Amino acid sequence: MDSQTTVDERKKLITAARLFYQRGWMVGTAGNLSARQADGSFWITASGKAKGELTTRDFVRVHGDGKVEAPYPNLKPSAETSIHQAIYSLFPEAMACYHVHSIEANLVSMFAKSEDTLHLPPLEMLKGLGIWQENPCCQMALFNNHLDVTKIASKIEVRFRNHPPKIPALLIRNHGVTVWGASPETALNYIELAEYIFRYMVAAHQMGENFR
Ligand SMILES: [Zn+2]
């Protein structure tokens, strides 16, 4: 294990979690962040840890074969680890996967026109998510929430294998958003962009815009 690299990446996850906590996107123990290592394993926030107060002792390492390595006692992987595993399996370029629970992400999931798609407004900010079109018609994949998170993960895997998404983000209805990127910094940027778009949509809806 390259301990220097892994410690640094856990610190990036801690910094991001504190920022998201302060913004109300990772209240209490909600949400989970992970960063993939060169060997294919990834560090992920352990279950039940306060996201505003993480330390490097609050992570577990999940290996490619699914084996969980807990460097400190009493650590369990996040309940939503299967979603991170699905994302890393689908997207070889993804080196970080961030998932937060914001109020706006939940509200916009009610604006969806169909069961499985959320239409996004044609905002300039979509360029940050890789959409370089004038007046783009862009969608975010939407999945129903299930108590059994592995069910959500397998639906993500099946759908994206057949229909790769145009943007590196997905929404789980009444639950939260997940993004992935080539680095922890990129994933942080994507979360900020997604949340900006959601806040815009909620504000526009309050002004009478009907996204349905
Ligand atoms: Zn969640």
Coordinates of C-alpha atoms and ligand atoms in Angstrom, one line a residue:
M1 CA 0.0 0.0 0.0
D2 CA 1.2 3.5 -0.8
S3 CA 0.4 4.9 2.6
Q4 CA 1.4 8.5 1.7
T5 CA -1.0 8.6 -1.2
T6 CA -3.9 7.0 0.7
V7 CA -3.5 9.3 3.7
D8 CA -3.6 12.3 1.4
E9 CA -6.7 11.2 -0.3
R10 CA -8.5 10.5 2.9
K11 CA -7.7 14.1 3.9
K12 CA -9.2 15.3 0.6
L13 CA -12.4 13.4 1.5
I14 CA -12.4 14.8 5.0
T15 CA -12.1 18.4 3.6
A16 CA -14.9 17.8 1.1
A17 CA -17.2 16.2 3.8
R18 CA -16.7 19.2 6.1
L19 CA -17.5 21.6 3.3
F20 CA -20.6 19.6 2.3
Y21 CA -21.7 19.3 6.0
Q22 CA -21.4 23.1 6.4
R23 CA -23.6 23.6 3.3
G24 CA -26.3 21.2 4.7
W25 CA -25.6 18.5 2.1
M26 CA -24.1 15.9 4.5
V27 CA -26.1 16.5 7.7
G28 CA -25.4 14.2 10.6
T29 CA -24.0 11.0 9.2
A30 CA -25.7 11.3 5.8
G31 CA -23.9 10.7 2.5
N32 CA -20.6 9.0 1.6
L33 CA -17.4 9.8 -0.2
S34 CA -14.8 7.6 -1.8
A35 CA -11.5 7.8 -3.6
R36 CA -10.1 5.0 -5.7
Q37 CA -6.4 4.0 -5.5
A38 CA -4.0 2.9 -8.2
D39 CA -4.5 -0.8 -7.3
G40 CA -8.3 -0.5 -7.9
S41 CA -9.2 -0.5 -4.2
F42 CA -11.0 2.5 -2.8
W43 CA -11.3 4.4 0.5
I44 CA -14.8 5.1 1.6
T45 CA -16.3 6.8 4.6
A46 CA -17.2 4.3 7.3
S47 CA -20.9 3.9 8.3
G48 CA -22.4 6.2 11.0
K49 CA -19.6 8.8 11.2
A50 CA -20.5 12.5 11.6
K51 CA -19.5 14.0 8.3
G52 CA -18.5 17.4 9.8
E53 CA -16.0 15.7 12.1
L54 CA -14.3 13.0 10.1
T55 CA -10.7 11.9 10.8
T56 CA -8.4 9.6 8.8
R57 CA -9.6 6.8 11.3
D58 CA -13.1 7.0 9.9
F59 CA -12.5 5.2 6.6
V60 CA -12.5 1.6 5.4
R61 CA -10.8 0.3 2.3
V62 CA -12.7 -1.8 -0.2
H63 CA -10.7 -4.0 -2.5
G64 CA -11.5 -5.1 -6.0
D65 CA -12.7 -8.5 -4.9
G66 CA -15.2 -6.8 -2.4
K67 CA -13.0 -7.6 0.6
V68 CA -13.3 -4.8 3.2
E69 CA -10.2 -3.7 5.1
A70 CA -10.8 -1.8 8.3
P71 CA -7.6 -0.3 9.6
Y72 CA -9.2 0.7 13.0
P73 CA -11.7 -1.2 15.2
N74 CA -15.5 -0.9 14.9
L75 CA -15.6 0.3 11.4
K76 CA -18.2 -0.8 8.8
P77 CA -18.3 0.4 5.2
S78 CA -21.0 2.8 4.3
A79 CA -24.4 1.2 3.7
E80 CA -24.2 2.6 0.2
T81 CA -20.8 1.1 -0.8
S82 CA -22.5 -1.0 -3.5
I83 CA -23.3 2.2 -5.4
H84 CA -19.6 3.2 -5.4
Q85 CA -18.6 -0.3 -6.5
A86 CA -21.1 -0.1 -9.4
I87 CA -19.7 3.4 -10.5
Y88 CA -16.1 2.2 -10.3
S89 CA -16.9 -0.9 -12.2
L90 CA -18.8 1.0 -14.9
F91 CA -16.3 3.9 -15.4
P92 CA -12.6 3.0 -15.4
E93 CA -11.7 6.7 -15.5
A94 CA -13.6 7.4 -12.2
M95 CA -11.2 7.9 -9.3
A96 CA -13.6 9.5 -6.9
C97 CA -17.3 9.1 -6.2
Y98 CA -19.2 11.5 -4.0
H99 CA -22.8 11.1 -2.8
V100 CA -24.7 13.7 -0.7
H101 CA -28.2 14.2 0.6
S102 CA -29.4 17.8 0.0
I103 CA -32.9 19.2 0.4
E104 CA -32.8 20.5 -3.2
A105 CA -31.8 17.1 -4.7
N106 CA -34.9 15.7 -3.1
L107 CA -37.2 18.5 -4.2
V108 CA -36.1 18.3 -7.8
S109 CA -36.6 14.6 -8.0
M110 CA -40.4 15.5 -7.8
F111 CA -40.0 17.6 -11.0
A112 CA -39.2 14.6 -13.1
K113 CA -41.3 14.2 -16.2
S114 CA -40.8 10.5 -16.4
E115 CA -40.0 7.7 -13.9
D116 CA -36.3 7.6 -14.8
T117 CA -35.2 11.0 -16.1
L118 CA -34.8 14.5 -14.8
H119 CA -34.7 17.2 -17.5
L120 CA -32.1 19.9 -16.6
P121 CA -32.5 23.6 -17.5
P122 CA -30.1 24.8 -20.3
L123 CA -27.7 26.5 -17.9
E124 CA -24.2 27.7 -18.7
M125 CA -23.1 25.6 -15.7
L126 CA -23.8 22.4 -17.7
K127 CA -20.5 23.0 -19.5
G128 CA -18.8 22.1 -16.2
L129 CA -20.4 18.7 -16.5
G130 CA -19.1 18.2 -20.0
I131 CA -22.1 19.5 -22.0
W132 CA -20.9 21.9 -24.7
Q133 CA -24.0 22.7 -26.7
E134 CA -25.9 25.9 -27.2
N135 CA -29.2 25.7 -25.4
P136 CA -28.6 22.0 -24.4
C137 CA -31.4 19.6 -23.8
C138 CA -29.7 17.6 -21.0
Q139 CA -31.0 15.0 -18.6
M140 CA -29.9 13.4 -15.4
A141 CA -30.6 9.7 -14.8
L142 CA -33.1 9.2 -12.0
F143 CA -33.5 6.0 -10.0
N144 CA -36.1 5.0 -7.5
N145 CA -35.0 4.7 -3.9
H146 CA -34.9 1.2 -2.2
L147 CA -34.3 0.2 1.3
D148 CA -32.0 -2.5 -0.1
V149 CA -29.2 -0.3 -1.6
T150 CA -27.8 -3.2 -3.6
K151 CA -31.0 -3.1 -5.6
I152 CA -30.3 0.6 -6.5
A153 CA -26.7 -0.3 -7.4
S154 CA -27.7 -3.2 -9.7
K155 CA -30.3 -1.0 -11.5
I156 CA -27.6 1.7 -12.0
E157 CA -25.2 -1.0 -13.4
V158 CA -27.7 -2.5 -15.8
R159 CA -29.0 0.8 -17.1
F160 CA -25.6 2.5 -17.5
R161 CA -24.0 -0.6 -19.2
N162 CA -26.7 -0.3 -21.9
H163 CA -27.1 3.5 -21.9
P164 CA -24.0 5.4 -20.7
P165 CA -25.0 8.7 -19.2
K166 CA -24.0 12.0 -20.9
I167 CA -23.1 13.6 -17.5
P168 CA -21.2 12.0 -14.6
A169 CA -24.1 12.3 -12.2
L170 CA -27.2 10.4 -11.1
L171 CA -30.1 11.2 -8.8
I172 CA -31.9 8.8 -6.5
R173 CA -35.5 9.9 -5.9
N174 CA -36.1 11.5 -2.5
H175 CA -32.6 10.5 -1.5
G176 CA -29.7 12.4 -3.0
V177 CA -27.2 12.9 -5.9
T178 CA -24.1 10.9 -6.8
V179 CA -21.3 12.1 -9.0
W180 CA -18.0 10.6 -10.1
G181 CA -14.8 12.1 -11.6
A182 CA -11.2 11.6 -12.4
S183 CA -10.0 13.0 -9.1
P184 CA -11.5 14.0 -5.7
E185 CA -11.2 17.6 -6.8
T186 CA -13.3 16.9 -9.9
A187 CA -15.9 15.1 -7.9
L188 CA -16.2 18.0 -5.5
N189 CA -16.6 20.4 -8.5
Y190 CA -19.3 18.2 -9.9
I191 CA -21.2 18.1 -6.6
E192 CA -21.1 21.9 -6.5
L193 CA -22.4 22.1 -10.1
A194 CA -25.2 19.6 -9.5
E195 CA -26.3 21.4 -6.4
Y196 CA -26.2 24.8 -8.1
I197 CA -28.5 23.4 -10.9
F198 CA -30.8 21.9 -8.3
R199 CA -31.0 25.2 -6.4
Y200 CA -31.7 27.0 -9.6
M201 CA -34.5 24.5 -10.4
V202 CA -36.1 24.9 -7.0
A203 CA -36.0 28.7 -7.2
A204 CA -37.3 28.7 -10.8
H205 CA -40.2 26.4 -9.7
Q206 CA -41.1 28.8 -7.0
M207 CA -41.3 31.5 -9.7
G208 CA -43.8 29.4 -11.6
E209 CA -41.5 27.4 -13.9
N210 CA -43.0 23.9 -14.4
F211 CA -40.4 21.3 -15.1
R212 CA -42.9 18.5 -15.3
Ligands
ZN1 ZN -27.4 8.1 0.5

